[in-house]
Coordinates of C-alpha atoms and ligand atoms in Angstrom, one line a residue:
M1 CA 0.2 -0.1 0.0
A2 CA 1.3 3.5 -0.8
L3 CA 2.8 5.3 2.0
M4 CA 1.7 9.2 2.3
G5 CA 3.9 11.6 3.7
Q6 CA 2.9 13.1 6.9
M7 CA 3.7 17.1 6.1
M8 CA 1.3 19.8 6.6
S9 CA -0.1 20.2 2.8
A10 CA 0.2 24.3 3.0
P11 CA -1.1 25.7 -0.4
L12 CA 1.6 27.7 -2.2
L13 CA -0.2 30.8 -2.6
I14 CA 1.2 34.2 -3.7
S15 CA -0.5 36.0 -0.9
S16 CA 2.0 34.2 1.2
I17 CA 5.0 35.5 -0.3
I18 CA 3.9 39.1 1.2
K19 CA 2.7 38.1 4.1
H20 CA 6.1 36.5 5.0
A21 CA 7.6 39.8 3.5
A22 CA 5.3 41.5 6.0
R23 CA 5.9 39.9 8.9
Y24 CA 9.5 39.3 8.3
Y25 CA 11.1 42.2 6.6
A26 CA 8.2 44.3 7.8
S27 CA 10.7 47.4 8.0
T28 CA 12.3 46.9 4.7
E29 CA 11.8 49.3 2.1
I30 CA 10.0 49.7 -1.4
V31 CA 11.1 52.8 -3.3
S32 CA 9.2 54.0 -6.2
R33 CA 9.5 56.7 -8.8
R34 CA 6.0 57.4 -9.4
T35 CA 4.2 59.7 -12.2
E36 CA 3.0 62.2 -10.0
G37 CA 6.5 63.2 -10.2
D38 CA 8.0 62.4 -6.8
L39 CA 9.9 59.5 -5.1
H40 CA 7.8 57.3 -2.7
R41 CA 8.7 55.0 0.2
Y42 CA 7.2 52.6 2.3
T43 CA 7.6 49.0 3.8
Y44 CA 6.5 45.6 3.3
R45 CA 4.2 46.3 6.4
D46 CA 2.5 49.2 4.4
C47 CA 2.6 47.3 1.1
E48 CA 0.6 44.1 2.6
L49 CA -1.5 46.4 4.2
R50 CA -2.9 48.0 1.0
A51 CA -2.7 44.9 -0.5
R52 CA -5.2 43.3 1.4
K53 CA -7.3 47.0 0.9
V54 CA -7.3 46.3 -2.9
A55 CA -8.5 43.0 -2.1
Q56 CA -11.2 44.2 -0.2
A57 CA -12.2 46.8 -3.1
L58 CA -12.2 44.6 -5.8
G59 CA -14.6 42.5 -3.7
A60 CA -17.0 45.6 -3.2
L61 CA -16.8 46.0 -7.0
G62 CA -17.8 42.6 -7.1
V63 CA -14.8 40.9 -8.5
Q64 CA -15.0 37.2 -8.3
Q65 CA -12.4 34.5 -8.1
G66 CA -11.2 33.9 -11.2
E67 CA -12.1 36.9 -13.0
R68 CA -9.5 39.0 -14.9
V69 CA -8.6 42.6 -13.9
G70 CA -6.1 44.2 -16.3
T71 CA -3.2 46.6 -15.6
L72 CA -1.5 49.1 -17.8
A73 CA 1.3 50.1 -15.6
W74 CA 4.7 50.8 -14.8
N75 CA 6.9 49.6 -12.2
G76 CA 5.5 51.2 -9.0
Y77 CA 4.2 50.4 -5.5
R78 CA 0.7 50.6 -6.4
H79 CA 1.2 48.1 -9.4
L80 CA 2.7 45.7 -6.6
E81 CA -0.4 46.1 -4.5
I82 CA -2.5 45.3 -7.2
Y83 CA 0.1 42.4 -8.1
Y84 CA -0.8 40.8 -4.4
G85 CA -4.3 42.1 -4.0
V86 CA -5.8 40.5 -7.1
S87 CA -4.1 37.6 -7.3
G88 CA -4.3 37.3 -3.8
M89 CA -8.1 37.2 -3.5
G90 CA -8.2 34.5 -6.1
A91 CA -8.8 36.8 -9.2
V92 CA -6.1 36.7 -11.8
C93 CA -4.1 39.7 -12.2
H94 CA -3.3 40.4 -16.3
T95 CA -0.8 42.7 -16.9
I96 CA -0.5 44.4 -20.5
N97 CA 2.1 45.9 -22.2
P98 CA 1.1 49.8 -22.9
R99 CA 3.5 49.6 -25.8
L100 CA 1.7 47.6 -27.9
F101 CA -0.9 49.1 -30.6
P102 CA -4.1 50.2 -29.1
E103 CA -6.2 47.7 -31.5
Q104 CA -3.6 44.7 -29.9
I105 CA -4.5 46.1 -26.5
A106 CA -8.3 46.4 -27.2
Y107 CA -7.9 42.9 -28.3
I108 CA -6.0 41.4 -25.4
V109 CA -8.6 43.1 -23.0
N110 CA -11.4 41.4 -24.6
H111 CA -9.7 38.1 -25.1
A112 CA -9.0 38.0 -21.8
E113 CA -12.4 39.4 -20.4
D114 CA -10.7 41.8 -18.2
R115 CA -13.4 43.0 -15.8
Y116 CA -11.5 46.2 -14.5
V117 CA -8.5 47.7 -15.7
F118 CA -5.8 49.5 -13.5
F119 CA -3.8 52.5 -15.4
D120 CA -0.7 54.8 -14.4
A121 CA -1.8 58.5 -15.3
T122 CA 0.6 57.9 -18.3
F123 CA -1.6 55.8 -20.1
L124 CA -4.7 57.8 -19.8
P125 CA -4.7 59.0 -23.5
L126 CA -4.5 55.3 -24.3
V127 CA -7.3 54.3 -22.2
E128 CA -9.6 56.9 -23.9
G129 CA -8.8 55.3 -26.9
V130 CA -9.0 52.0 -26.1
A131 CA -12.2 52.2 -23.9
P132 CA -14.7 52.1 -26.4
H133 CA -13.9 48.6 -28.0
C134 CA -14.0 47.2 -24.9
P135 CA -17.7 46.9 -23.6
N136 CA -16.9 44.2 -21.3
V137 CA -14.7 46.4 -19.0
K138 CA -17.2 47.5 -16.0
G139 CA -14.4 50.2 -14.8
W140 CA -11.5 51.7 -15.4
V141 CA -9.1 52.8 -12.4
M142 CA -6.7 55.7 -12.6
M143 CA -3.6 54.7 -10.0
T144 CA -3.2 58.2 -8.6
D145 CA -5.2 60.2 -5.7
R146 CA -8.1 62.3 -6.0
A147 CA -5.9 65.3 -6.4
H148 CA -4.6 64.3 -9.5
M149 CA -7.8 63.0 -11.5
P150 CA -8.5 64.5 -14.4
A151 CA -11.3 66.9 -14.7
D152 CA -12.5 65.9 -18.4
A153 CA -11.3 62.4 -19.3
K154 CA -13.2 61.2 -22.1
V155 CA -14.1 58.2 -20.0
P156 CA -16.0 57.3 -16.7
L157 CA -12.7 57.0 -14.0
L158 CA -12.2 55.5 -10.8
C159 CA -9.8 57.0 -8.7
Y160 CA -7.3 53.9 -7.0
E161 CA -6.7 55.8 -3.8
D162 CA -10.8 56.6 -3.4
L163 CA -11.4 52.6 -3.5
I164 CA -7.8 52.2 -1.2
D165 CA -9.3 54.6 1.2
A166 CA -13.0 53.2 1.7
Q167 CA -11.4 49.7 3.1
D168 CA -10.2 49.4 6.6
G169 CA -7.9 46.2 5.5
D170 CA -9.6 44.0 8.1
Y171 CA -9.2 41.0 5.7
A172 CA -7.7 37.9 5.6
W173 CA -6.2 36.2 2.6
P174 CA -8.0 33.3 1.5
E175 CA -6.7 29.9 1.2
F176 CA -7.6 27.7 -1.8
D177 CA -6.2 25.3 -4.3
E178 CA -3.0 25.9 -5.6
N179 CA -3.2 25.1 -8.8
L180 CA -5.9 27.8 -9.6
A181 CA -4.9 30.6 -12.2
S182 CA -3.1 33.7 -10.7
S183 CA -1.8 35.7 -13.7
L184 CA -1.7 36.2 -17.1
C185 CA 0.6 37.5 -20.1
Y186 CA 0.2 37.8 -23.6
T187 CA 3.2 37.1 -25.8
S188 CA 3.9 40.0 -27.9
G189 CA 2.9 38.1 -31.0
T190 CA 5.3 39.1 -33.7
T191 CA 3.2 36.8 -35.9
G192 CA -0.7 36.5 -35.4
N193 CA -2.9 37.3 -32.4
P194 CA -1.1 37.7 -29.2
K195 CA -1.7 34.6 -27.1
G196 CA -2.0 34.2 -22.9
A197 CA 0.1 32.2 -21.0
L198 CA -2.1 31.4 -17.8
Y199 CA 0.4 30.8 -14.8
S200 CA -1.0 29.4 -11.1
H201 CA 0.1 30.2 -7.5
R202 CA 1.7 26.9 -7.6
S203 CA 3.8 28.0 -10.7
T204 CA 4.4 31.2 -9.7
V205 CA 5.9 30.4 -6.1
L206 CA 7.7 27.4 -7.4
H207 CA 9.2 29.6 -9.9
S208 CA 10.1 32.4 -7.6
Y209 CA 12.0 30.0 -5.2
A210 CA 13.9 28.6 -8.3
S211 CA 14.9 31.9 -9.6
A212 CA 16.0 33.2 -6.0
L213 CA 18.8 31.0 -6.0
P214 CA 22.2 31.3 -6.1
D215 CA 23.3 30.1 -9.8
A216 CA 20.2 31.5 -11.0
L217 CA 19.6 35.5 -10.1
G218 CA 20.8 35.3 -6.5
C219 CA 18.8 37.2 -4.7
S220 CA 19.6 38.1 -0.8
A221 CA 17.7 39.9 2.0
R222 CA 20.9 42.1 2.0
D223 CA 20.4 43.2 -1.9
V224 CA 19.0 46.3 -3.2
I225 CA 16.8 45.2 -6.3
L226 CA 15.8 47.5 -9.0
P227 CA 13.8 45.7 -12.1
V228 CA 14.0 47.6 -15.0
V229 CA 12.4 45.3 -16.8
P230 CA 8.7 46.2 -16.8
M231 CA 6.0 44.6 -14.2
F232 CA 4.4 44.3 -17.8
H233 CA 7.3 42.2 -19.5
V234 CA 6.5 38.7 -18.2
N235 CA 5.8 40.0 -14.7
A236 CA 9.2 41.7 -14.9
W237 CA 10.8 38.1 -15.1
G238 CA 9.1 37.2 -11.8
L239 CA 11.4 39.8 -9.5
P240 CA 7.9 41.3 -7.8
Y241 CA 7.8 37.8 -5.8
S242 CA 11.1 36.5 -5.6
V243 CA 12.3 39.7 -4.1
P244 CA 9.7 40.3 -1.4
L245 CA 10.4 36.6 -1.0
V246 CA 14.0 37.0 -0.3
G247 CA 13.2 40.4 1.8
A248 CA 15.5 42.7 -0.5
K249 CA 14.8 46.3 -0.4
L250 CA 12.9 46.7 -4.1
V251 CA 13.3 49.8 -6.0
L252 CA 10.9 50.3 -8.7
P253 CA 11.9 53.1 -11.5
G254 CA 8.7 54.0 -12.7
A255 CA 8.2 55.8 -16.3
K256 CA 12.0 57.3 -16.5
L257 CA 14.2 54.5 -18.2
D258 CA 16.5 56.6 -19.7
G259 CA 20.4 56.0 -18.3
A260 CA 20.3 59.7 -16.5
S261 CA 17.3 58.9 -14.6
L262 CA 18.4 55.5 -13.9
Y263 CA 22.0 56.1 -12.8
E264 CA 20.8 58.8 -10.4
L265 CA 18.4 55.8 -8.7
F266 CA 20.8 53.3 -8.3
E267 CA 23.5 55.6 -6.8
Q268 CA 20.8 57.2 -4.4
E269 CA 19.1 54.2 -3.7
K270 CA 22.5 52.1 -3.6
V271 CA 21.1 49.4 -5.7
T272 CA 23.4 46.3 -6.0
F273 CA 21.3 44.1 -8.4
S274 CA 19.0 45.1 -11.5
A275 CA 17.6 43.2 -14.7
G276 CA 17.0 44.2 -18.1
V277 CA 17.1 43.6 -21.8
P278 CA 19.8 44.9 -23.6
T279 CA 18.6 47.5 -25.0
V280 CA 18.3 49.3 -21.7
W281 CA 21.8 48.9 -20.7
L282 CA 22.7 50.6 -24.0
G283 CA 21.7 54.1 -22.9
L284 CA 22.8 53.4 -19.1
L285 CA 26.4 52.9 -20.2
Q286 CA 26.6 55.5 -22.4
H287 CA 25.6 57.8 -20.3
V288 CA 28.0 56.3 -17.5
N289 CA 30.9 56.2 -19.8
A290 CA 30.4 59.8 -21.3
N291 CA 30.2 61.3 -18.4
N292 CA 33.0 59.2 -16.8
L293 CA 30.8 58.0 -13.6
K294 CA 31.2 54.5 -11.9
F295 CA 28.8 52.4 -9.8
S296 CA 29.0 52.8 -5.9
T297 CA 27.1 49.7 -4.8
F298 CA 25.7 48.1 -8.2
R299 CA 27.6 45.0 -8.6
R300 CA 25.5 42.3 -10.1
T301 CA 22.5 42.4 -13.6
V302 CA 20.6 39.9 -15.3
I303 CA 20.4 40.5 -19.0
G304 CA 17.7 38.8 -21.1
G305 CA 15.0 38.8 -23.5
S306 CA 17.5 38.6 -26.4
A307 CA 21.2 37.6 -26.7
A308 CA 23.3 39.7 -24.6
P309 CA 26.2 40.7 -26.9
P310 CA 29.7 40.1 -25.4
A311 CA 30.7 43.7 -26.1
M312 CA 28.1 44.3 -23.5
I313 CA 29.2 42.0 -21.2
R314 CA 32.4 43.0 -21.2
A315 CA 31.6 46.9 -20.7
L316 CA 29.5 46.3 -17.9
E317 CA 32.8 43.9 -16.2
A318 CA 34.8 47.0 -16.7
L319 CA 32.4 48.9 -14.6
D320 CA 32.9 46.0 -12.2
V321 CA 29.1 44.9 -12.9
E322 CA 28.4 41.3 -13.0
V323 CA 26.7 40.0 -16.2
I324 CA 24.3 37.0 -15.3
H325 CA 23.2 36.2 -19.0
A326 CA 19.6 34.6 -19.0
W327 CA 17.5 33.1 -20.9
G328 CA 13.4 32.4 -21.2
M329 CA 10.3 33.4 -22.4
T330 CA 6.5 34.3 -21.4
E331 CA 5.7 30.3 -21.7
M332 CA 8.1 29.7 -19.1
S333 CA 7.3 32.2 -16.5
P334 CA 10.0 33.4 -17.7
L335 CA 12.9 31.9 -16.3
G336 CA 14.8 28.8 -18.1
T337 CA 18.6 29.1 -18.0
S338 CA 21.2 31.2 -16.2
C339 CA 24.6 31.8 -17.2
K340 CA 27.5 31.1 -14.0
L341 CA 30.8 29.7 -14.0
L342 CA 31.0 26.3 -12.1
A343 CA 33.9 26.1 -9.5
R344 CA 36.3 24.5 -11.9
H345 CA 36.0 27.0 -14.4
E346 CA 37.9 30.0 -11.9
D347 CA 41.1 28.8 -13.0
L348 CA 40.4 28.9 -16.6
P349 CA 41.7 31.8 -18.6
E350 CA 40.3 34.8 -19.2
D351 CA 39.1 34.4 -22.8
A352 CA 37.7 30.6 -22.1
R353 CA 35.7 32.3 -19.3
H354 CA 34.0 34.5 -21.3
K355 CA 33.0 32.0 -24.1
I356 CA 31.3 30.4 -21.3
L357 CA 29.3 33.7 -19.8
E358 CA 28.3 34.5 -23.5
K359 CA 26.1 31.5 -23.6
Q360 CA 22.6 31.8 -22.3
G361 CA 23.4 29.2 -19.6
R362 CA 22.6 25.9 -17.6
V363 CA 18.8 25.4 -16.4
I364 CA 17.7 26.1 -13.3
Y365 CA 16.2 23.4 -11.4
G366 CA 12.8 22.8 -12.3
V367 CA 13.1 22.9 -16.2
D368 CA 14.3 20.2 -18.4
M369 CA 15.4 20.6 -21.9
K370 CA 17.1 19.2 -25.0
I371 CA 17.3 20.0 -28.8
V372 CA 16.4 17.9 -31.5
D373 CA 16.3 18.0 -35.1
G374 CA 13.9 18.1 -38.0
E375 CA 12.4 14.7 -37.4
G376 CA 12.1 15.2 -33.5
A377 CA 15.3 13.2 -32.6
E378 CA 17.4 14.6 -30.1
L379 CA 20.4 16.1 -30.8
P380 CA 23.9 15.2 -28.8
W381 CA 25.3 17.9 -26.2
D382 CA 28.5 18.8 -28.0
G383 CA 28.1 22.5 -28.3
K384 CA 28.0 22.0 -31.8
A385 CA 24.9 20.3 -32.8
F386 CA 22.2 23.0 -33.5
G387 CA 18.6 22.1 -33.2
D388 CA 15.1 23.2 -32.0
L389 CA 15.1 23.7 -28.3
Y390 CA 12.6 22.0 -26.2
V391 CA 11.5 22.4 -22.4
R392 CA 9.2 21.3 -19.6
G393 CA 8.5 21.6 -16.3
P394 CA 6.1 23.0 -13.6
W395 CA 6.0 26.5 -14.8
V396 CA 6.4 25.8 -18.5
I397 CA 2.9 26.4 -20.4
S398 CA 0.5 23.5 -21.3
T399 CA -2.0 25.3 -23.5
Y400 CA -2.7 28.8 -24.1
F401 CA -5.6 31.0 -22.6
R402 CA -8.9 30.1 -24.1
N403 CA -6.9 28.1 -27.3
D404 CA -7.7 24.6 -27.9
N405 CA -4.9 23.5 -29.9
T406 CA -1.9 22.1 -27.6
P407 CA 1.4 23.7 -28.3
L408 CA 3.2 20.8 -27.0
V409 CA 5.1 17.8 -28.8
D410 CA 5.1 14.5 -26.9
G411 CA 4.8 16.6 -23.6
W412 CA 7.7 19.4 -24.5
F413 CA 7.1 22.9 -25.2
P414 CA 8.8 23.8 -28.5
T415 CA 10.2 27.3 -27.9
G416 CA 10.7 28.4 -31.3
D417 CA 14.7 28.7 -30.4
V418 CA 17.5 27.2 -32.5
A419 CA 20.1 26.3 -29.4
T420 CA 23.4 24.2 -29.0
I421 CA 24.0 22.5 -25.6
D422 CA 27.5 21.4 -24.5
E423 CA 29.0 18.5 -22.6
E424 CA 28.4 20.8 -19.2
G425 CA 24.8 21.9 -20.2
Y426 CA 25.8 25.3 -21.3
M427 CA 22.7 26.1 -23.6
Q428 CA 23.6 28.7 -26.5
I429 CA 20.9 30.1 -28.7
T430 CA 22.0 30.1 -31.9
D431 CA 18.9 32.1 -33.3
R432 CA 15.2 32.1 -33.2
S433 CA 13.9 29.7 -36.1
K434 CA 12.8 32.6 -37.9
D435 CA 15.4 34.9 -37.5
V436 CA 18.1 32.6 -38.6
I437 CA 19.5 33.1 -42.1
K438 CA 19.4 30.3 -44.7
S439 CA 22.1 30.8 -46.9
G440 CA 22.2 28.0 -49.5
G441 CA 20.7 25.6 -47.2
E442 CA 23.4 26.2 -44.5
W443 CA 22.5 28.6 -41.2
I444 CA 24.0 31.8 -40.3
S445 CA 23.2 32.6 -36.9
S446 CA 22.3 36.6 -36.9
I447 CA 22.9 36.8 -33.2
D448 CA 26.6 35.7 -33.7
I449 CA 26.9 38.1 -36.5
E450 CA 25.4 40.9 -34.5
N451 CA 28.1 40.3 -31.5
V452 CA 30.8 40.9 -33.4
A453 CA 28.9 44.3 -35.1
A454 CA 28.5 45.4 -31.6
A455 CA 32.2 45.1 -30.5
H456 CA 32.9 47.5 -33.1
P457 CA 33.7 50.9 -31.2
A458 CA 31.5 53.1 -33.8
V459 CA 28.6 51.0 -33.6
H460 CA 25.7 52.0 -31.3
M461 CA 22.9 49.1 -32.5
A462 CA 23.1 46.3 -35.2
A463 CA 20.7 43.9 -36.5
C464 CA 21.4 41.3 -38.6
I465 CA 18.5 40.4 -41.1
S466 CA 18.4 38.3 -44.2
A467 CA 18.1 39.6 -47.7
F468 CA 17.3 38.1 -50.9
H469 CA 20.0 36.3 -53.0
P470 CA 19.3 34.8 -56.5
K471 CA 21.7 32.3 -56.1
W472 CA 21.9 31.5 -52.3
D473 CA 18.1 32.5 -51.6
E474 CA 19.1 34.4 -48.0
R475 CA 22.4 36.5 -47.4
P476 CA 23.3 38.3 -43.9
L477 CA 22.3 41.9 -44.4
L478 CA 24.0 44.0 -41.4
V479 CA 21.7 47.0 -40.7
V480 CA 23.8 49.6 -38.2
V481 CA 23.1 52.5 -36.0
R482 CA 26.3 54.5 -35.4
R483 CA 27.1 55.8 -32.4
P484 CA 26.4 59.6 -32.1
G485 CA 29.9 61.3 -33.6
M486 CA 31.4 58.6 -34.9
D487 CA 32.1 57.2 -38.4
V488 CA 32.6 54.3 -39.8
T489 CA 31.9 52.8 -43.4
R490 CA 30.7 50.0 -45.1
E491 CA 34.2 48.5 -46.0
E492 CA 35.8 49.2 -42.6
L493 CA 32.9 47.1 -40.9
L494 CA 33.0 44.1 -43.5
A495 CA 36.8 44.0 -42.5
F496 CA 36.3 44.0 -38.9
F497 CA 34.8 40.6 -39.4
E498 CA 37.5 38.6 -41.2
G499 CA 38.8 36.1 -38.7
K500 CA 36.2 36.5 -36.5
V501 CA 33.5 34.7 -38.3
A502 CA 33.6 31.8 -41.0
K503 CA 34.0 34.0 -44.6
W504 CA 31.2 32.9 -45.9
W505 CA 29.4 34.3 -42.8
I506 CA 30.3 38.0 -43.6
P507 CA 26.9 40.3 -44.1
D508 CA 26.7 41.0 -48.0
D509 CA 26.0 44.6 -47.5
V510 CA 26.0 46.9 -44.4
A511 CA 22.8 49.7 -44.2
F512 CA 23.4 52.3 -42.1
V513 CA 20.2 53.7 -40.6
T514 CA 19.2 56.2 -37.7
E515 CA 17.1 54.0 -35.8
I516 CA 16.6 50.4 -35.6
P517 CA 12.8 49.6 -34.5
L518 CA 11.9 47.7 -31.3
T519 CA 9.5 45.7 -30.4
A520 CA 7.1 46.4 -27.2
T521 CA 9.4 44.5 -25.1
G522 CA 12.5 47.0 -25.6
K523 CA 13.9 43.9 -28.6
M524 CA 15.2 44.9 -32.3
Q525 CA 12.4 44.3 -34.0
K526 CA 13.3 41.9 -37.2
L527 CA 10.2 41.4 -38.8
K528 CA 9.9 45.0 -39.1
L529 CA 13.3 45.5 -40.3
R530 CA 13.1 42.5 -42.9
D531 CA 9.7 44.0 -44.4
Q532 CA 11.7 47.6 -44.5
F533 CA 14.4 46.0 -46.7
K534 CA 11.9 43.5 -48.4
D535 CA 13.4 45.3 -51.9
Y536 CA 16.8 45.7 -51.0
K537 CA 19.3 45.3 -53.4
L538 CA 22.5 43.1 -52.3
P539 CA 25.6 44.3 -54.2
T540 CA 26.3 40.6 -54.9
A541 CA 22.9 39.8 -56.1
Ligands
ADP1 P1 8.2 39.0 -26.3 O1 8.8 38.4 -27.5 O2 7.1 39.0 -26.1 O3 9.5 39.7 -25.3 P2 9.1 36.7 -24.5 O4 10.0 37.4 -23.9 O5 8.4 35.7 -24.3 O6 8.2 37.2 -25.6 O7 10.2 36.5 -25.6 C1 11.0 35.0 -25.5 C2 12.3 34.9 -26.8 O8 13.2 36.3 -26.4 C3 13.0 33.6 -26.4 O9 12.2 32.7 -27.0 C4 14.2 34.1 -27.3 O10 14.0 34.0 -28.5 C5 14.6 35.7 -26.9 N1 15.4 35.3 -25.7 C6 14.8 35.4 -24.5 N2 16.3 35.5 -23.9 C7 17.4 35.3 -24.2 C8 18.6 35.4 -24.3 N3 19.4 35.6 -23.4 N4 19.3 35.4 -25.7 C9 19.2 35.3 -27.0 N5 17.2 35.0 -27.3 C10 16.6 35.5 -26.1

């Protein structure tokens, strides 16, 4: 007969995280730059009390467990209260990316069937445009106080602080099944309509535990953590959960994400640890280097969302900031791998260590991965064979929200990324399968080409896309934004590739532009670039 373990069966609920922070890190601070223009500070104890009031207010508005509540908001304390208030009461916190097109936002709000949408003042014009297309939303809540409410909004609005003030906070977080839905994120949907990943309390709590581990993000109560990655981009990579879980001080930068504003906040609040996509660090690095600045406390950062160019990793290292390259996706809550050295790597020569640190890294416990060929057969872990990357685990998606087609293949989720895995389990993304350049049946990694280009001192940003070639089908075209005040020619750039990549990988041409379009999550928008250059005639054609 099966013998059951005899331990308590406490459900893994999101409310337990903020309850823990409020009880054991009561006076630890949360500092937010808010849309009102000032810096707001309070503690985990204050945050939990107000999150309870949010839960009470939602109850008073008639929100039921399982119903979706949307947010259009920056990283800030009110957004954090909504994260916990909504999920904590058993409703679903649906973070929406405000940088999407209004039509996409309306589609997402309607598809999710959001009952209420909470939004930062910045997004009032957006809400006014979108609201008429979202007939099922019962109310739009502006996240500010009465004094900052607009007098002449085009849609009826509720005031966040009024809702909070009407409650007494006398509320006990309910207990329920840990498998209930807690939160919802849509992928930005570069092709087709956005699709929703519906997380559960269990998947979120497990992801928070795992991502806080030393060889994952490595969060500690002694840290001061500033997520630059927005709370609308896969829940800021889980930091709004893992930071209170470990009891670190949390700094939320609001809408000001330019280099100068970030630097000021990093210094003033003594930030030790941060996380963001590569394009964010471009801005910060430019500001710091142009003004000969140093970081006094900032020592580690996670870079993910797209490949961190080796030149960026070195530039941050030169400022005493360790880069932890990480990989994941919305469908994975998002963390899959992180890149840290093993003890046996410590004595390797610097170049060999760097080669490892440039990879996307090893899985964190809970995630399992494999690479497969076109027929689905598993490929060897030799660091050379590349194939489609598949994953599985308790915080990996099984089906998209309100979509009957299963994305899984034999119980594995195909990521859409192409990767290698080496003997030690370090995974390296070759490309997104739709971005890889197929030159005469052979593949060229657009990421590798971009990494070389990014190391050229006159290059600010570089994207490598495929351009039509009559003989090879596709050949690489390098699209470059020059660094302000610096010059480089096409010939100089192409010569820079010699010896760094195989000869046939060297791009056929360079196109200089003033700007590379970015996606709503701050990644280079290659789909748009390919469209922009679809009639481009390569000189080699
Ligand atoms: P969105 O494109 O909507 O922001 P995700 O954040 O879920 O969606 O994007 C996930 C994808 O981002 C991955 O499948 C992968 O292609 C890419 N990605 C994430 N992290 C990295 C990384 N460190 N290096 C290369 N690509 C990455």
